[in-house]
PDB file of C-alpha atoms in Angstrom:
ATOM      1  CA  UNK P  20      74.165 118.822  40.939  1.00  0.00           C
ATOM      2  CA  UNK P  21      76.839 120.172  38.437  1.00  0.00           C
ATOM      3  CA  UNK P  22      77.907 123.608  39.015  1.00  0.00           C
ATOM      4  CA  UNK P  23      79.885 125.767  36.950  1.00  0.00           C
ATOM      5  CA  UNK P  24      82.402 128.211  38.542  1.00  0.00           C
ATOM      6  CA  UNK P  25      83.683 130.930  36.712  1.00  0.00           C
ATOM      7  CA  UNK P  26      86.895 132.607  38.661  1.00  0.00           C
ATOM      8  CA  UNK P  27      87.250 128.938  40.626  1.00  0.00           C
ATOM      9  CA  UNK P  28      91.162 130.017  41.086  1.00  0.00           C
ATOM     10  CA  UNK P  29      90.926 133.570  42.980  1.00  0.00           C
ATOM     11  CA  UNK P  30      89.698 134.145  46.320  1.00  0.00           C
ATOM     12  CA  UNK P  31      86.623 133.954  46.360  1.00  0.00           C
ATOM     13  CA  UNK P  32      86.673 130.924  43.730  1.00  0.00           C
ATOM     14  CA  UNK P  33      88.409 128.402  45.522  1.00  0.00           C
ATOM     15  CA  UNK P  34      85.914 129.747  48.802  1.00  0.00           C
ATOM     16  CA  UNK P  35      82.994 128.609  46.824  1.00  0.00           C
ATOM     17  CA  UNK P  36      84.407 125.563  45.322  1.00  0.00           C
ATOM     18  CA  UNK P  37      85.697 124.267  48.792  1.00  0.00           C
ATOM     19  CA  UNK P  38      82.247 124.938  50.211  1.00  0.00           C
ATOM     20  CA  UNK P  39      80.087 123.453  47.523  1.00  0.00           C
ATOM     21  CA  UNK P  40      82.263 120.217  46.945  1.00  0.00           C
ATOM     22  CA  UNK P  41      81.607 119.683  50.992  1.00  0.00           C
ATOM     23  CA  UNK P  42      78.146 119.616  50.111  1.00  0.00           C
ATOM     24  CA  UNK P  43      78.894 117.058  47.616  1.00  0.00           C
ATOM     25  CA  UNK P  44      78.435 119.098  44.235  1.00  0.00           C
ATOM     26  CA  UNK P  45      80.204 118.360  41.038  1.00  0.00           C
ATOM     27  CA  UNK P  46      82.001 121.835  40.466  1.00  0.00           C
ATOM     28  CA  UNK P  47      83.797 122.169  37.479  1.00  0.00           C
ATOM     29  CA  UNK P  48      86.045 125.416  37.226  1.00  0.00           C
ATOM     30  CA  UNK P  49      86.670 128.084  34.406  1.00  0.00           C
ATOM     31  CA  UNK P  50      89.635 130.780  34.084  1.00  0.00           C
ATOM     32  CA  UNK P  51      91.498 132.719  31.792  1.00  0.00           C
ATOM     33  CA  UNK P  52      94.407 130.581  32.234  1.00  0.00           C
ATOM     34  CA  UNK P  53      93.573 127.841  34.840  1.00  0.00           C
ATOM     35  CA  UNK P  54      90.864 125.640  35.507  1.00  0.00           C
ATOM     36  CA  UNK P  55      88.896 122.569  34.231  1.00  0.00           C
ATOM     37  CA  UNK P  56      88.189 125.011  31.040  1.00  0.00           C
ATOM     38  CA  UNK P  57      90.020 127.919  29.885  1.00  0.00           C
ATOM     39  CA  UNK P  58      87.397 131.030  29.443  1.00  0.00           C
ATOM     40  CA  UNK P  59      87.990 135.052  28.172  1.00  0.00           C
ATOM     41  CA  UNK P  60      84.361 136.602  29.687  1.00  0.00           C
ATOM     42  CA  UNK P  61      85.124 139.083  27.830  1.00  0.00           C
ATOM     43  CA  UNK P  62      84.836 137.565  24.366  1.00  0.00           C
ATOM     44  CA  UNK P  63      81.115 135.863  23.633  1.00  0.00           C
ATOM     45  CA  UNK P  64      83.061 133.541  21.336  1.00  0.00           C
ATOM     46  CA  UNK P  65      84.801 132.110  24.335  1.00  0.00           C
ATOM     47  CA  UNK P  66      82.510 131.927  26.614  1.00  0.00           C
ATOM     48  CA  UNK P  67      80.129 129.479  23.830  1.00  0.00           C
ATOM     49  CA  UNK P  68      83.053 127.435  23.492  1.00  0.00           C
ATOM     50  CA  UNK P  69      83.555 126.798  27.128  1.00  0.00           C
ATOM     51  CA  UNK P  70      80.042 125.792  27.231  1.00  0.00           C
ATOM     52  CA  UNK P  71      79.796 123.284  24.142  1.00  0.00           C
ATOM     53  CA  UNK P  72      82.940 121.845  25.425  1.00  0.00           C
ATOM     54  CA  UNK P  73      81.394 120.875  29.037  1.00  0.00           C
ATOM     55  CA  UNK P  74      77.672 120.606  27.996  1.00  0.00           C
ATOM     56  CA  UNK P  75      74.735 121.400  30.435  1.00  0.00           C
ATOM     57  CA  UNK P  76      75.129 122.039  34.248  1.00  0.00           C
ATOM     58  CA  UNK P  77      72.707 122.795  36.880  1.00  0.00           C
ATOM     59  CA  UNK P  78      74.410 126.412  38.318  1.00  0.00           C
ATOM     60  CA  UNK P  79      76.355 128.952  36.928  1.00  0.00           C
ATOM     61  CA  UNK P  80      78.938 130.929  39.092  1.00  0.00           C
ATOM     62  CA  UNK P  81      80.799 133.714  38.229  1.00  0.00           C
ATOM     63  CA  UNK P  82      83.498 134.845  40.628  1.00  0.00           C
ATOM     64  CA  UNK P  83      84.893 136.703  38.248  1.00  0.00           C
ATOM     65  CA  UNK P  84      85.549 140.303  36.601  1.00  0.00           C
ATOM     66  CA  UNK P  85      88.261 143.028  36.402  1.00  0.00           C
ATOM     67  CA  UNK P  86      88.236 146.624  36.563  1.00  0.00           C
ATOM     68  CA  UNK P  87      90.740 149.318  36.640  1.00  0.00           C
ATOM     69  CA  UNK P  88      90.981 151.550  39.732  1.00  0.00           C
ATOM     70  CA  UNK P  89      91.524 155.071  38.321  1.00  0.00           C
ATOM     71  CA  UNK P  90      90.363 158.453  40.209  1.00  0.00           C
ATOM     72  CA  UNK P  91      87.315 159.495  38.460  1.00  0.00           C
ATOM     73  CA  UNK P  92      89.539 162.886  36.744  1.00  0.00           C
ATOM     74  CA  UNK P  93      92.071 160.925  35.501  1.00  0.00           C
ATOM     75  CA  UNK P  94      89.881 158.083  33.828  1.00  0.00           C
ATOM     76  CA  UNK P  95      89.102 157.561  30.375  1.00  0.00           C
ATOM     77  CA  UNK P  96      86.719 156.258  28.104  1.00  0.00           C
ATOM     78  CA  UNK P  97      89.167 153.249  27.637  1.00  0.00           C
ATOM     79  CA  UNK P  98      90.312 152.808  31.713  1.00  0.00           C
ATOM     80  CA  UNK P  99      86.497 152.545  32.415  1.00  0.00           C
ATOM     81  CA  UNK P 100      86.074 149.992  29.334  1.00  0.00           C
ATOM     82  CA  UNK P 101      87.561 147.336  31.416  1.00  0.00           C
ATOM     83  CA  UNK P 102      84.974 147.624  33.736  1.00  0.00           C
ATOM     84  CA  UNK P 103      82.063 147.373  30.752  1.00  0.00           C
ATOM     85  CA  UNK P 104      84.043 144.810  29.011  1.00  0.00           C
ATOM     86  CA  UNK P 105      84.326 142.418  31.941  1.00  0.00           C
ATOM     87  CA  UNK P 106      82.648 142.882  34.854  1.00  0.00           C
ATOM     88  CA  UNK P 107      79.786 144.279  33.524  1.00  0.00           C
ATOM     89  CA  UNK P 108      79.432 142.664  29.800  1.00  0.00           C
ATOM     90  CA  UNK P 109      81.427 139.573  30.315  1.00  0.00           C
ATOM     91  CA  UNK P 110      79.103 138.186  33.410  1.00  0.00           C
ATOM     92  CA  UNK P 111      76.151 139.163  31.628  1.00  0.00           C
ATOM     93  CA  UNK P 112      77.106 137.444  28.083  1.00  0.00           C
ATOM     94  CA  UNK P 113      77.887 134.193  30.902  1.00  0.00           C
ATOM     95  CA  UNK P 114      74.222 134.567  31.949  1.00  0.00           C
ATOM     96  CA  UNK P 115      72.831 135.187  28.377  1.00  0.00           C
ATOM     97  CA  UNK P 116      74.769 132.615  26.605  1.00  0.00           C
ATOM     98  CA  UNK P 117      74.779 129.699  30.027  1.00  0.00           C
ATOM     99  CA  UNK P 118      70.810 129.974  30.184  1.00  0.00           C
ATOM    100  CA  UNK P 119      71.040 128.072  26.992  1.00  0.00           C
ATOM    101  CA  UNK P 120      73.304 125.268  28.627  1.00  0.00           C
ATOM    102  CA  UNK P 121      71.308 125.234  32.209  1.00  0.00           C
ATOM    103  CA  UNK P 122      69.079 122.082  32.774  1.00  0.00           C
ATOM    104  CA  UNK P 123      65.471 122.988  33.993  1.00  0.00           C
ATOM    105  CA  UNK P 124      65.229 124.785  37.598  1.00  0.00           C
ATOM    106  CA  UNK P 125      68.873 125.718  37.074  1.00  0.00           C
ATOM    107  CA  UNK P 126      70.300 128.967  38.697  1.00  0.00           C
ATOM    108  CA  UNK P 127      73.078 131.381  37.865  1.00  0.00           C
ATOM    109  CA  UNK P 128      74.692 133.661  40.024  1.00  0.00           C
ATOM    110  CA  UNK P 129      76.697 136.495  39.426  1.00  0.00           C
ATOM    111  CA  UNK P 130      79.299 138.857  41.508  1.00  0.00           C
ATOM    112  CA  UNK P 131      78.974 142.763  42.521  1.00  0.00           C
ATOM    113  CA  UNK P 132      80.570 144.723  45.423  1.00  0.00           C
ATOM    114  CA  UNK P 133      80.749 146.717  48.167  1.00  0.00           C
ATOM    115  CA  UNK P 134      81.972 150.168  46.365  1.00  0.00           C
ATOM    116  CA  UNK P 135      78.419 150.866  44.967  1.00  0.00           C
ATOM    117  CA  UNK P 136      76.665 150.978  47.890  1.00  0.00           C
ATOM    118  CA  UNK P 137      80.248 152.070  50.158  1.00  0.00           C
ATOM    119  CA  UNK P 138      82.163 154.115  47.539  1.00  0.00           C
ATOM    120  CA  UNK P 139      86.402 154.628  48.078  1.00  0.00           C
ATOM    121  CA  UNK P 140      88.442 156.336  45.721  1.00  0.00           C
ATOM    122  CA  UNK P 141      89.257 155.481  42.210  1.00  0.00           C
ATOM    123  CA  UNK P 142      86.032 152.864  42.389  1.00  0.00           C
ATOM    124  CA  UNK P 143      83.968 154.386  40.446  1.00  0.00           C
ATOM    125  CA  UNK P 144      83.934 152.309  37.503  1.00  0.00           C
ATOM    126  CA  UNK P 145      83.616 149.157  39.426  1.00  0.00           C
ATOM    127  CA  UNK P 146      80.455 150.800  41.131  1.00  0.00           C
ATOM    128  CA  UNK P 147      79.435 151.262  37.715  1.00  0.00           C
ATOM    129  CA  UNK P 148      79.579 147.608  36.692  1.00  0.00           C
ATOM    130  CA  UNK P 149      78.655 146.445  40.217  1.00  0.00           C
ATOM    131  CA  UNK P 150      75.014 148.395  39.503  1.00  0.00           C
ATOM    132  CA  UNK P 151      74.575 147.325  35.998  1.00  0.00           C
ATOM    133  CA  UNK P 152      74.902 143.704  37.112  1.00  0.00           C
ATOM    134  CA  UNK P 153      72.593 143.899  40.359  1.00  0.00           C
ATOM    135  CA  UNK P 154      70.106 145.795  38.258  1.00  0.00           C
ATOM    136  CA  UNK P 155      70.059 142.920  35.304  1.00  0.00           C
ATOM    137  CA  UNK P 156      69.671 140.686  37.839  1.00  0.00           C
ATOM    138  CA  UNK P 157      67.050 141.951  39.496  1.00  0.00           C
ATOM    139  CA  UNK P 158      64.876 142.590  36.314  1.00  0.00           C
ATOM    140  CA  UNK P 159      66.122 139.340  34.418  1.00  0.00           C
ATOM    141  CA  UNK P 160      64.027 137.383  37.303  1.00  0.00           C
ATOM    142  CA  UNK P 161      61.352 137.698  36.084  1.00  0.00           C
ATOM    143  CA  UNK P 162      61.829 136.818  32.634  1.00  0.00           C
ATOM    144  CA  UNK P 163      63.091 133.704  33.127  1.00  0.00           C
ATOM    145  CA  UNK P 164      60.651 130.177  32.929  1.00  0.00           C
ATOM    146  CA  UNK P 165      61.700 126.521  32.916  1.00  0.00           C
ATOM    147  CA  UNK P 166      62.491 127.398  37.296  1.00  0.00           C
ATOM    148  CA  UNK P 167      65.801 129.423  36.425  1.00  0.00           C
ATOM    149  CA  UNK P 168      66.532 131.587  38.959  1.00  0.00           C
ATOM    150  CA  UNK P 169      69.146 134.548  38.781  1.00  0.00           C
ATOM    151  CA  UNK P 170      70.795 136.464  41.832  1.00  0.00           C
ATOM    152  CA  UNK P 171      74.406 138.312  43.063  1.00  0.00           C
ATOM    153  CA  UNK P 172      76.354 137.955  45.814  1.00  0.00           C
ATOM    154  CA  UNK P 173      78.180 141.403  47.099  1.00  0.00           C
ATOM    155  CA  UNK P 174      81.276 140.923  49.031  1.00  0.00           C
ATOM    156  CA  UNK P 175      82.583 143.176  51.124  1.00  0.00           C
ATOM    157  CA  UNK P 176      86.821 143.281  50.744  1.00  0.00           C
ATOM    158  CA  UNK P 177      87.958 140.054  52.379  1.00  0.00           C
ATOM    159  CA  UNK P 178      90.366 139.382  55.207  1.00  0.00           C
ATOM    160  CA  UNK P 179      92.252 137.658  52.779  1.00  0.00           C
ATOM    161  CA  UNK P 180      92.451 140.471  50.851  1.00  0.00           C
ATOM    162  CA  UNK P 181      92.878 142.945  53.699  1.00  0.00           C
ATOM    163  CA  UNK P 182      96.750 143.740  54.239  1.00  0.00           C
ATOM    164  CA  UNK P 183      96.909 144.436  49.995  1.00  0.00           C
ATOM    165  CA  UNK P 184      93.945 146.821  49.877  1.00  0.00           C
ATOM    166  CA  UNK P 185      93.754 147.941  53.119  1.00  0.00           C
ATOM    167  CA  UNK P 186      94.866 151.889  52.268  1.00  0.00           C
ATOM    168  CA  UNK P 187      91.748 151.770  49.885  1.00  0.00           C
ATOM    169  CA  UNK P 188      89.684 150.403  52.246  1.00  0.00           C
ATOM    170  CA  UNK P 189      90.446 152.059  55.966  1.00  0.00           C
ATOM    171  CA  UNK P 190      87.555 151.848  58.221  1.00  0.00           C
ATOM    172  CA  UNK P 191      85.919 149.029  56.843  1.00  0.00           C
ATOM    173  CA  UNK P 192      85.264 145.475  58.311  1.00  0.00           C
ATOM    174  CA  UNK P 193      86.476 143.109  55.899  1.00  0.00           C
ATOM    175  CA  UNK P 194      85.243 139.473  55.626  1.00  0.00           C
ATOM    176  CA  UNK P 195      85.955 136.310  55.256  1.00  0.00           C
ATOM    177  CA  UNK P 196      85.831 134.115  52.060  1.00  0.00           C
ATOM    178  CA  UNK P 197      84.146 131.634  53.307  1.00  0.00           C
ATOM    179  CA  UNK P 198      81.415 133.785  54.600  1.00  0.00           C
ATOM    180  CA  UNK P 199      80.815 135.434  51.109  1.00  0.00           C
ATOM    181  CA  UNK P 200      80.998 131.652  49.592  1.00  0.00           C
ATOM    182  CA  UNK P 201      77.813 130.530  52.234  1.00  0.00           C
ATOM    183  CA  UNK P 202      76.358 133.289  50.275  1.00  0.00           C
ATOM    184  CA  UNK P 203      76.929 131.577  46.690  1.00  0.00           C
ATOM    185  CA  UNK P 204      76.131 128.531  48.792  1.00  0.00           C
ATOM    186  CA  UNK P 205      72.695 130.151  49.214  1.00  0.00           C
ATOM    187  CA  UNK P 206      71.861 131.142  46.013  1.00  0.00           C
ATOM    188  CA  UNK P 207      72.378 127.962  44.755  1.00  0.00           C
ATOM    189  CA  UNK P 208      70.775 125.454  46.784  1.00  0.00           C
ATOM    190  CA  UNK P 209      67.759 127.889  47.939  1.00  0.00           C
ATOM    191  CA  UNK P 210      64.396 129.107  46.098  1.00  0.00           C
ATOM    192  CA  UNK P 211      65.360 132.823  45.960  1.00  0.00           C
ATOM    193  CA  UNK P 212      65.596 134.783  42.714  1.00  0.00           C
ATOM    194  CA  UNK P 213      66.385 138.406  41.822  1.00  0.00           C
ATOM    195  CA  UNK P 214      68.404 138.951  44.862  1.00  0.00           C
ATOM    196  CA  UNK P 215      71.701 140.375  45.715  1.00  0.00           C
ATOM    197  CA  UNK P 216      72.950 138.879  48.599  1.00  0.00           C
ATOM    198  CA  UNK P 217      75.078 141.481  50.244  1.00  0.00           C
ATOM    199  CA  UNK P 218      78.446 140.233  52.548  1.00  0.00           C
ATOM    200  CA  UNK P 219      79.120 143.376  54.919  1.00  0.00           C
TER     201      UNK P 219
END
């Protein structure tokens, strides 16, 4: 199986490379500025060239997608952009452009998070993108034919992550990476579609 991961640098990333390659996988990564293939999500452009310039895979990851963390009364129109533009937009132009470039039965499988369903401070926008991405999933699965399947993972904040974003997130149990990645690990290699597989 070839498998695309978007994001294969970060955290989560090299989680769900590590655990795929032990299960024998070709993984091929994409970043902005690492990786087997550079990538911008946020321009469609760039994401087609990524794809014509590695051809078809079997599985599309995205580990991927920024937002700005700005209280909700001091946010505007542009802060919250960065949230449409790539965690929201960018993984769904990966999805609508990679479906062209996925082999028969292939899956793709996108990221969320913990602050829709948990909320914290200044995380409203990324609730905002986490929702618009869970809900496209969820209603793209049944659209698709040829066997593509579609689902999200939504990590909780990692240990790794912990001692960095731990006045944001007080009171919550944080996870590790390698837990979220069985997750990606599941979404891949199982039947399931139009899920969000949710790491708390």
């Amino acid at each position: 199986m070839r498998i695309l991961v978007v994001g294969g640098n970060g955290t989560i990333g090299k989680a769900v490379v590590t655990k795929l390659q032990a299960e024998n996988y070709e993984v091929l990564t994409a970043g902005r500025t690492s990786g087997d293939v550079q990538v911008d999500i946020t321009l469609p452009e760039s994401i087609e060239q990524m794809f014509q310039k590695i051809g078809n895979v079997d599985a599309i990851i995205s580990a991927t997608g920024a937002a700005k963390k700005v209280l909700v009364e001091e946010m505007t129109p542009e802060d919250n952009m960065v949230a449409v533009q790539s965690k929201l937009l960018g993984q769904i132009n990966l999805a609508l452009i990679g479906q062209n470039y996925l082999h028969n039965n292939g899956s793709i499988t996108l990221t969320t998070g913990v602050m829709k369903d948990d909320p914290i401070a200044a995380g409203a926008s990324s609730a905002m993108a986490n929702g618009g991405v869970a809900a496209f999933v969820k209603a793209a699965a049944i659209d698709y034919t040829r066997g593509i399947r579609i689902n999200c993972v939504s990590p909780n904040v990692l240990e790794e992550s912990y001692d960095r974003l731990k006045e944001s997130f007080k009171g919550f149990v944080p996870v590790p990476a390698d837990r979220v990645a069985t997750a990606f690990l599941k979404s891949v290699a199982g039947k399931q579609t139009g899920q969000e597989y949710k790491v708390y």
